PDB file of C-alpha atoms in Angstrom:
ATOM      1  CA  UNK A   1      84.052 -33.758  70.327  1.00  0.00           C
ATOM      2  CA  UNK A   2      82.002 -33.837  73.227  1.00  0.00           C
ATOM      3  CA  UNK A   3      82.054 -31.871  76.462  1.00  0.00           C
ATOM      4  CA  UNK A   4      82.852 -33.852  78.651  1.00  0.00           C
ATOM      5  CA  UNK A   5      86.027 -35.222  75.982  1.00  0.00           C
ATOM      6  CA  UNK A   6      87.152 -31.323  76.111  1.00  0.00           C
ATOM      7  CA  UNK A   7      87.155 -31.333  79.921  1.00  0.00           C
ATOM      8  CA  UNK A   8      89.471 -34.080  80.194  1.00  0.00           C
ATOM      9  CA  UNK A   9      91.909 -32.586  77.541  1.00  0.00           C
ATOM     10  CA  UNK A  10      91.723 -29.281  79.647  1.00  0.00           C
ATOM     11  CA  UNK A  11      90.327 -27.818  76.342  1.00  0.00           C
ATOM     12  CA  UNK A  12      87.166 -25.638  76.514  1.00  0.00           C
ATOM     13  CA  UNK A  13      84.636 -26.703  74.175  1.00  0.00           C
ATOM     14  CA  UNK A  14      83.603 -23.972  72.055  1.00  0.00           C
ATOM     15  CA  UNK A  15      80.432 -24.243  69.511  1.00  0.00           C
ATOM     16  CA  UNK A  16      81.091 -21.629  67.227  1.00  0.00           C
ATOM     17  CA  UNK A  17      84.232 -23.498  66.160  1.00  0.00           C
ATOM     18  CA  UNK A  18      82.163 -26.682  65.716  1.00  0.00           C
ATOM     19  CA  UNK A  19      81.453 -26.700  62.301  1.00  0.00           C
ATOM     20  CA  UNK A  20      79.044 -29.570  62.652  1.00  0.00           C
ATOM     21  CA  UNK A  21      76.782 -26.861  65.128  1.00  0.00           C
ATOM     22  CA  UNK A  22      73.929 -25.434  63.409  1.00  0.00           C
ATOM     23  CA  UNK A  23      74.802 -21.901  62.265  1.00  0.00           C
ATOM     24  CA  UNK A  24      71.810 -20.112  64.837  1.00  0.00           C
ATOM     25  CA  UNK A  25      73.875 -22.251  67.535  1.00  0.00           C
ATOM     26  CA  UNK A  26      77.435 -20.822  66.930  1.00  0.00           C
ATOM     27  CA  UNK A  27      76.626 -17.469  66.104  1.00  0.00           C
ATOM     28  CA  UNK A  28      74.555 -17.685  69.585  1.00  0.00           C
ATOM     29  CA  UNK A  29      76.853 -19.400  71.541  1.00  0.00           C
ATOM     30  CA  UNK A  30      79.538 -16.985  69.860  1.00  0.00           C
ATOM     31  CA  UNK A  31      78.141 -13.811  70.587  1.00  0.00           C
ATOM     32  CA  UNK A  32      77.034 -15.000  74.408  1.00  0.00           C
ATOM     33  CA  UNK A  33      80.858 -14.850  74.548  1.00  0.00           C
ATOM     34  CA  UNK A  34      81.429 -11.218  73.220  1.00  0.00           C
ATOM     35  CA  UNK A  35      81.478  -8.219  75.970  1.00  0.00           C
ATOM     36  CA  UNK A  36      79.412  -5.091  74.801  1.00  0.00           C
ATOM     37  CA  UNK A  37      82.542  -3.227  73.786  1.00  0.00           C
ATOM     38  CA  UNK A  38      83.518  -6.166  71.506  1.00  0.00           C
ATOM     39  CA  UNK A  39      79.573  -5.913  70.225  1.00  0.00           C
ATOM     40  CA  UNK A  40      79.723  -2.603  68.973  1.00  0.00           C
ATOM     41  CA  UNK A  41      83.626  -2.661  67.618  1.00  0.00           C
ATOM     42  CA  UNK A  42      82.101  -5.297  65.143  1.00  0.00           C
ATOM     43  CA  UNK A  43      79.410  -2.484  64.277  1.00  0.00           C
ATOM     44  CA  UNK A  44      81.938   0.557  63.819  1.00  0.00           C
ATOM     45  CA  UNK A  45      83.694   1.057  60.568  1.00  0.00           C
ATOM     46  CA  UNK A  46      86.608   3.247  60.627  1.00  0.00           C
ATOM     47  CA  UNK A  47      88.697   4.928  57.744  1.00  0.00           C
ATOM     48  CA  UNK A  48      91.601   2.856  56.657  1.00  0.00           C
ATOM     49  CA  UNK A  49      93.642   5.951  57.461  1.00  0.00           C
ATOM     50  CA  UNK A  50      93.047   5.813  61.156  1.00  0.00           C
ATOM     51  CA  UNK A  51      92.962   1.925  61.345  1.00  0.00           C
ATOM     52  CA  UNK A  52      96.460   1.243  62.832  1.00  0.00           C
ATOM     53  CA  UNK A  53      97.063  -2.458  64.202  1.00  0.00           C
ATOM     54  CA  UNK A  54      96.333  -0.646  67.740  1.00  0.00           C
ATOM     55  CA  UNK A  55      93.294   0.825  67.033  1.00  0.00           C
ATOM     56  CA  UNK A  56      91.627  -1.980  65.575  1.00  0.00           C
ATOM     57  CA  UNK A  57      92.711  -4.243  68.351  1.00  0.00           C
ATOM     58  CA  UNK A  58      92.172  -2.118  71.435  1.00  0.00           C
ATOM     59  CA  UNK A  59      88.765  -1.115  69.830  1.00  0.00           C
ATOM     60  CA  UNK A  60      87.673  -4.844  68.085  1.00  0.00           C
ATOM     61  CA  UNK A  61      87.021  -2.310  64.975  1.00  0.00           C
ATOM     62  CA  UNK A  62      85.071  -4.918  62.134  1.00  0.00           C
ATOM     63  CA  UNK A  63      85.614  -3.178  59.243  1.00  0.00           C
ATOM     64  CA  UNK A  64      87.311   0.441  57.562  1.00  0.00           C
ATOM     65  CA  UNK A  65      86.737   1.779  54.844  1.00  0.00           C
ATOM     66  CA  UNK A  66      88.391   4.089  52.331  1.00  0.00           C
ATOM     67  CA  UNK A  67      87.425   8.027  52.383  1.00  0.00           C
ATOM     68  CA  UNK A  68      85.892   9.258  49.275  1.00  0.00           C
ATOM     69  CA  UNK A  69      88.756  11.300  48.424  1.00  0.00           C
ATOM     70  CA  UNK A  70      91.094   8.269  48.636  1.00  0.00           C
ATOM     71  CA  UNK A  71      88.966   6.149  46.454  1.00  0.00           C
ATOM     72  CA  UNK A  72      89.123   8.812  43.761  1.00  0.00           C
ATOM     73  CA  UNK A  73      92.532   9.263  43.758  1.00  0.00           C
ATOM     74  CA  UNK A  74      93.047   5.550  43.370  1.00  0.00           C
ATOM     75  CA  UNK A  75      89.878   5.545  40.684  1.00  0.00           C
ATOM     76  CA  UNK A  76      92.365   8.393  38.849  1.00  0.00           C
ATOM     77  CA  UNK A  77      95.550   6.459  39.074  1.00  0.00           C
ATOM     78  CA  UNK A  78      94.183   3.461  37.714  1.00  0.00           C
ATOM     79  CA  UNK A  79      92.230   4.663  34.808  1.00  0.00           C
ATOM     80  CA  UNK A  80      95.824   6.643  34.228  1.00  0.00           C
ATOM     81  CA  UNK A  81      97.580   3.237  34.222  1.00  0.00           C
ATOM     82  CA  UNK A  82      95.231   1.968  32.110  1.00  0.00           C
ATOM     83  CA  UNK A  83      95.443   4.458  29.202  1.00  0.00           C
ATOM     84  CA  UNK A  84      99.126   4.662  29.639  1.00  0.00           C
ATOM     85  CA  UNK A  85      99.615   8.214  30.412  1.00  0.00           C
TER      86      UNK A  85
END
């Protein structure tokens, strides 16, 4: 689609959703788009624990990530499962 065909159907054209862009010119033209805040929520990781639906989305958090003592607890539970104790 081209700009000027976006215009008239009051549609903004956006190249990072044009997957016939090169990748350099979405992930450009995507992150021109991003305010700082948004920037560095895609940088943070957060434990799952304090990732509510609210904090993610009033922070733009990319990515959480268990705590070590949840991951061994889970690590525990399923080797328990597996040996059928």
């Amino acid at each position: 689609m081209s700009s000027w065909a976006a215009a008239i159907d009051g549609a903004e054209y956006l190249k990072y959703k044009d997957p016939k862009q090169p990748l350099n010119v979405r992930l450009d033209d995507l992150i021109s788009r991003m305010t700082l805040t948004e920037k560095i929520g895609q940088m943070v990781q957060i434990e799952q624990a304090n990732a509510s639906s609210e904090v993610i989305k009033n922070n733009f958090i990319g990515k959480t990530s268990l705590h070590y003592t949840q991951l061994s607890d889970r690590k525990h539970c399923f080797l328990k499962r597996r040996r059928g104790s």
